[in-house]
Coordinates of C-alpha atoms in Angstrom, one line a residue:
M4 CA -90.6 -33.1 -9.5
I5 CA -87.7 -33.4 -11.9
R6 CA -84.9 -30.6 -11.1
T7 CA -82.7 -29.3 -14.1
S8 CA -79.5 -28.3 -13.7
S9 CA -78.4 -24.8 -14.0
S10 CA -75.2 -25.3 -15.4
T11 CA -74.7 -25.6 -19.2
P12 CA -72.2 -27.0 -21.6
V13 CA -71.4 -23.6 -22.4
A14 CA -70.1 -22.7 -19.2
G15 CA -68.1 -25.9 -18.1
R16 CA -65.7 -25.0 -20.7
G17 CA -65.9 -21.4 -20.1
A18 CA -64.7 -22.4 -16.4
R19 CA -62.1 -24.8 -17.9
A20 CA -60.8 -21.9 -19.9
V21 CA -60.3 -19.6 -17.1
T22 CA -58.4 -22.7 -15.0
G23 CA -56.4 -23.5 -17.8
G24 CA -55.7 -19.8 -18.3
C25 CA -54.2 -19.5 -14.7
L26 CA -52.5 -22.8 -15.0
A27 CA -50.2 -21.4 -17.8
A28 CA -50.1 -18.1 -16.4
L29 CA -48.8 -19.2 -13.2
T30 CA -46.4 -21.6 -15.2
A31 CA -45.1 -19.1 -17.1
L32 CA -44.7 -16.5 -14.0
I33 CA -42.7 -19.5 -12.4
L34 CA -40.5 -19.9 -15.5
V35 CA -40.0 -15.9 -15.7
L36 CA -38.9 -16.3 -11.7
A37 CA -36.7 -19.2 -12.4
T38 CA -35.0 -17.5 -15.2
V39 CA -34.8 -14.3 -13.2
L40 CA -33.0 -16.5 -10.4
A41 CA -31.0 -18.2 -12.5
W42 CA -29.7 -14.8 -14.0
T43 CA -29.0 -13.1 -10.4
A44 CA -27.0 -16.5 -9.7
Y45 CA -25.1 -16.7 -12.8
T46 CA -24.5 -12.7 -12.9
F47 CA -23.0 -12.7 -9.0
H48 CA -20.7 -15.9 -9.9
R49 CA -19.1 -14.2 -12.3
A50 CA -18.5 -10.8 -10.5
G51 CA -17.5 -13.1 -7.7
T52 CA -14.9 -15.2 -9.3
G53 CA -13.9 -11.8 -11.6
N54 CA -12.9 -9.9 -8.6
A55 CA -11.5 -13.3 -6.5
D56 CA -9.5 -13.4 -10.2
R57 CA -8.4 -10.0 -10.2
R58 CA -7.4 -9.9 -6.7
T59 CA -5.4 -13.1 -7.4
Q60 CA -3.6 -11.5 -10.1
A61 CA -2.7 -8.1 -7.7
R62 CA -0.8 -10.5 -5.2
A63 CA 1.0 -11.8 -8.3
A64 CA 1.9 -8.3 -9.0
V65 CA 2.7 -7.6 -5.3
E66 CA 5.1 -10.1 -5.2
Q67 CA 7.0 -9.1 -8.7
Q68 CA 7.2 -5.5 -7.3
A69 CA 9.4 -7.0 -4.3
R70 CA 11.2 -9.2 -6.8
Q71 CA 11.8 -5.4 -9.2
A72 CA 12.9 -3.9 -6.6
A73 CA 15.3 -6.6 -5.3
S74 CA 16.5 -6.2 -9.2
V75 CA 17.1 -2.7 -9.0
T76 CA 18.8 -2.2 -5.6
V77 CA 21.5 -5.1 -6.3
R78 CA 22.0 -3.0 -9.7
A79 CA 22.3 0.2 -8.0
L80 CA 24.8 -1.5 -5.2
T81 CA 26.7 -2.8 -7.9
A82 CA 27.3 0.0 -9.8
A83 CA 28.3 1.7 -6.0
R84 CA 30.5 -1.2 -5.5
A85 CA 29.1 -0.4 -1.8
S86 CA 30.1 -2.1 1.4
V87 CA 27.6 -4.6 2.6
S88 CA 27.7 -3.1 5.9
G89 CA 28.6 0.4 4.6
T90 CA 26.8 3.8 5.0
A91 CA 26.4 4.1 1.4
A92 CA 24.6 0.1 1.2
Q93 CA 22.0 1.2 3.4
D94 CA 20.9 4.3 1.6
I95 CA 20.6 2.3 -1.5
V96 CA 18.7 -0.4 0.1
L97 CA 16.6 2.1 1.8
R98 CA 16.0 4.1 -1.0
D99 CA 15.5 1.3 -3.7
G100 CA 14.6 -1.8 -1.5
R101 CA 11.2 -0.8 -1.1
D102 CA 7.6 0.1 -3.0
P103 CA 7.9 2.4 -5.7
G104 CA 4.4 3.6 -5.8
P105 CA 3.6 7.2 -5.6
G106 CA 3.7 8.5 -2.1
R107 CA 6.3 5.8 -0.5
G108 CA 8.8 7.9 0.4
T109 CA 8.1 7.7 4.0
V110 CA 7.9 4.1 4.5
A111 CA 11.1 3.2 5.5
P112 CA 12.1 -0.7 5.5
D113 CA 12.8 -1.9 8.8
L114 CA 17.0 -2.6 7.7
V115 CA 19.0 -5.3 9.9
F116 CA 22.6 -5.6 9.0
D117 CA 23.5 -9.7 9.8
R118 CA 27.4 -9.6 11.1
A119 CA 27.4 -13.3 10.8
T120 CA 25.6 -13.7 7.8
G121 CA 27.0 -10.5 6.0
R122 CA 23.5 -10.0 4.7
L123 CA 22.0 -6.8 4.7
T124 CA 18.0 -7.5 4.8
A125 CA 15.0 -4.7 4.4
V126 CA 11.4 -5.8 5.8
T127 CA 9.0 -4.1 4.0
P128 CA 5.5 -3.8 2.9
F129 CA 4.3 -3.9 -0.8
S130 CA 1.1 -3.3 -2.7
S131 CA -1.1 -3.1 -5.7
V132 CA -4.3 -2.1 -6.5
Y133 CA -7.0 -4.0 -8.2
E134 CA -10.8 -3.4 -9.8
V135 CA -13.9 -4.7 -7.6
R136 CA -16.9 -4.9 -10.0
P137 CA -20.7 -5.1 -8.5
A138 CA -22.6 -8.0 -9.8
L139 CA -25.8 -5.8 -10.5
W140 CA -25.5 -2.1 -10.1
G141 CA -23.4 0.3 -8.5
A142 CA -19.8 1.9 -9.6
V143 CA -16.6 -0.1 -9.4
S144 CA -14.3 0.5 -6.5
T145 CA -10.9 -0.6 -5.9
E146 CA -9.2 -2.5 -2.9
S147 CA -5.5 -2.7 -2.2
E148 CA -3.3 -6.2 -1.5
T149 CA -0.5 -5.7 0.6
R150 CA 1.8 -8.0 1.5
C151 CA 5.0 -8.3 3.6
Y152 CA 8.6 -9.1 2.1
A153 CA 11.9 -9.2 3.2
L154 CA 14.5 -7.9 0.7
A155 CA 18.3 -10.2 1.9
F156 CA 21.0 -8.8 0.2
R157 CA 25.1 -10.1 0.5
R158 CA 28.2 -9.8 -1.6
D159 CA 29.8 -13.3 -2.5
T160 CA 33.5 -13.1 -4.5
G161 CA 32.5 -9.2 -5.4
T162 CA 28.9 -10.4 -6.6
W163 CA 25.7 -9.0 -5.0
R164 CA 22.9 -11.0 -4.7
A165 CA 19.5 -11.0 -3.8
A166 CA 16.7 -13.3 -1.6
V167 CA 12.9 -12.4 -1.8
T168 CA 11.5 -14.0 1.0
A169 CA 7.4 -13.5 2.3
R170 CA 7.1 -12.9 6.0
P171 CA 3.7 -12.3 8.3
D172 CA 2.3 -9.0 8.1
A173 CA 2.8 -8.3 11.6
D174 CA 6.7 -7.8 10.7
C175 CA 5.7 -5.1 8.8
A176 CA 2.8 -3.5 11.1
R177 CA 4.9 -2.6 13.7
R178 CA 7.1 -0.2 11.1
Q179 CA 3.5 1.5 10.5
P180 CA 3.9 4.5 13.3
V181 CA 7.6 5.6 12.2
T182 CA 6.2 5.9 8.8
D183 CA 3.1 7.7 10.0
A184 CA 5.5 10.0 12.1
A185 CA 7.5 10.7 9.4
Q186 CA 4.6 12.0 7.1
A187 CA 3.5 14.2 10.2
A188 CA 6.7 15.6 10.0
Q189 CA 6.6 16.4 6.1
N190 CA 3.1 17.9 6.1
A191 CA 4.9 20.0 9.1
L192 CA 7.9 20.9 7.7
R193 CA 5.0 22.6 4.3
T194 CA 4.9 25.5 6.3
L195 CA 8.4 26.0 7.0
V196 CA 8.5 29.6 4.7
R197 CA 11.9 31.1 5.7
P198 CA 14.9 29.5 3.8
A199 CA 17.5 30.9 6.4
A200 CA 15.8 28.4 9.4
T201 CA 17.8 27.2 11.8
R202 CA 18.4 23.8 13.0
S203 CA 16.1 25.7 16.9
Q204 CA 13.6 26.7 14.8
V205 CA 13.2 23.4 13.0
Q206 CA 13.2 21.7 16.1
Q207 CA 10.7 23.8 18.1
L208 CA 8.5 23.6 14.6
L209 CA 8.1 19.5 15.0
A210 CA 8.0 19.3 18.9
P211 CA 4.1 19.6 19.1
V212 CA 3.4 17.3 15.9
G213 CA 1.0 14.4 16.4
S214 CA -1.4 13.9 19.3
A215 CA -0.3 12.8 22.7
A216 CA -1.5 9.3 22.1
D217 CA 0.7 9.0 19.2
H218 CA 4.2 9.7 21.0
Y219 CA 6.3 11.1 18.1
A220 CA 9.3 12.2 18.7
Y221 CA 12.0 14.3 16.7
D222 CA 15.5 14.7 16.9
V223 CA 16.5 17.4 14.3
T224 CA 20.8 16.9 13.6
T225 CA 21.2 18.9 11.0
V226 CA 19.7 21.9 8.9
T227 CA 21.5 23.0 5.7
R228 CA 20.3 25.8 2.9
R229 CA 21.1 26.4 -0.5
G230 CA 18.9 29.0 -2.3
T231 CA 15.3 28.5 -1.9
T232 CA 15.9 24.7 -0.5
V233 CA 15.9 23.7 3.5
T234 CA 17.4 20.3 3.8
V235 CA 16.5 18.8 7.3
I236 CA 18.3 15.4 8.9
A237 CA 16.0 14.2 11.5
L238 CA 15.9 11.1 13.7
V239 CA 12.2 10.0 14.0
H240 CA 11.0 8.0 16.7
A241 CA 7.2 6.1 17.0
A242 CA 6.2 3.6 19.3
G243 CA 9.3 2.0 19.8
Q244 CA 10.6 1.7 16.5
Q245 CA 13.1 5.0 14.8
Q246 CA 14.2 6.0 11.7
C247 CA 16.8 8.5 10.2
Y248 CA 15.3 10.6 7.6
R249 CA 16.1 13.4 5.1
F250 CA 13.1 15.7 4.5
V251 CA 13.9 18.7 1.4
R252 CA 11.9 21.6 1.4
I253 CA 11.3 24.0 -1.2
T254 CA 10.5 27.4 0.4
D255 CA 9.1 29.3 -2.6
S256 CA 6.2 26.3 -3.1
Y257 CA 3.4 25.2 -1.9
D258 CA 2.8 22.3 -3.5
S259 CA 1.8 19.1 -2.1
D260 CA 5.2 17.9 -3.2
S261 CA 7.2 20.9 -1.9
V262 CA 8.6 18.4 1.1
T263 CA 10.2 15.2 -0.3
T264 CA 11.0 12.6 2.4
L265 CA 13.5 9.7 2.1
P266 CA 14.8 7.3 4.7
V267 CA 18.1 7.0 5.1
A268 CA 21.0 5.4 7.2
A269 CA 21.2 5.8 11.1
A270 CA 24.9 7.3 10.5
H271 CA 23.0 10.6 8.8
C272 CA 21.7 10.9 12.2
D273 CA 24.8 10.7 14.4
G274 CA 25.4 15.0 14.3

């Protein structure tokens, strides 16, 4: 008996066509996936590179801010004809030789006068904000680039000069507790509503400020009043650091800027 095959040439061509179509579809899918992966990798690379570039620009801006602060301070010292060891020079350096950004009034440089070299050196942080953009989706965020700098001022043959050098972050970090303590005092003084407040009343107001772990302490030296303005001079202590501050409270205002704060030379807190 002769057996005949059930397959036909038409069926064979159909199977080959289906197989070829599957291979074509699979190839197209692989190409699409490869394209998507390549595009995703490129997008992440571009976003990472852009964020890195913006961070580098922020670092350069931080250094520029430090040099600008040194330049402004030199001009102020020259205009005041201040002595390098005098209170006026220290006040100027504490006011101008720091980050000029908003809300920086409580940040006081670590100020040291070296009689051997005749230098008045302020060690303080400077910062700049830059954008961090996501690769695919999400909101643009911001980060801060902060660096520590020493601004050294000296007066040679009647001319003020400044040198700016980078310092380890730890040199600036040790001043953070006294900055936090000054901010806490600033917030507490916003509740001062009596223009006729006395030194003892202000001392009592500041006594409970800060938690037990903070170890903040305040020695109120003087309280002066003029109209609705109360000026408080106080020595702020925190974590082994201390700094004299001038707080000015406008008692008929409750805005966030109703108390201005400025670090001043230690002589102002001598009483």
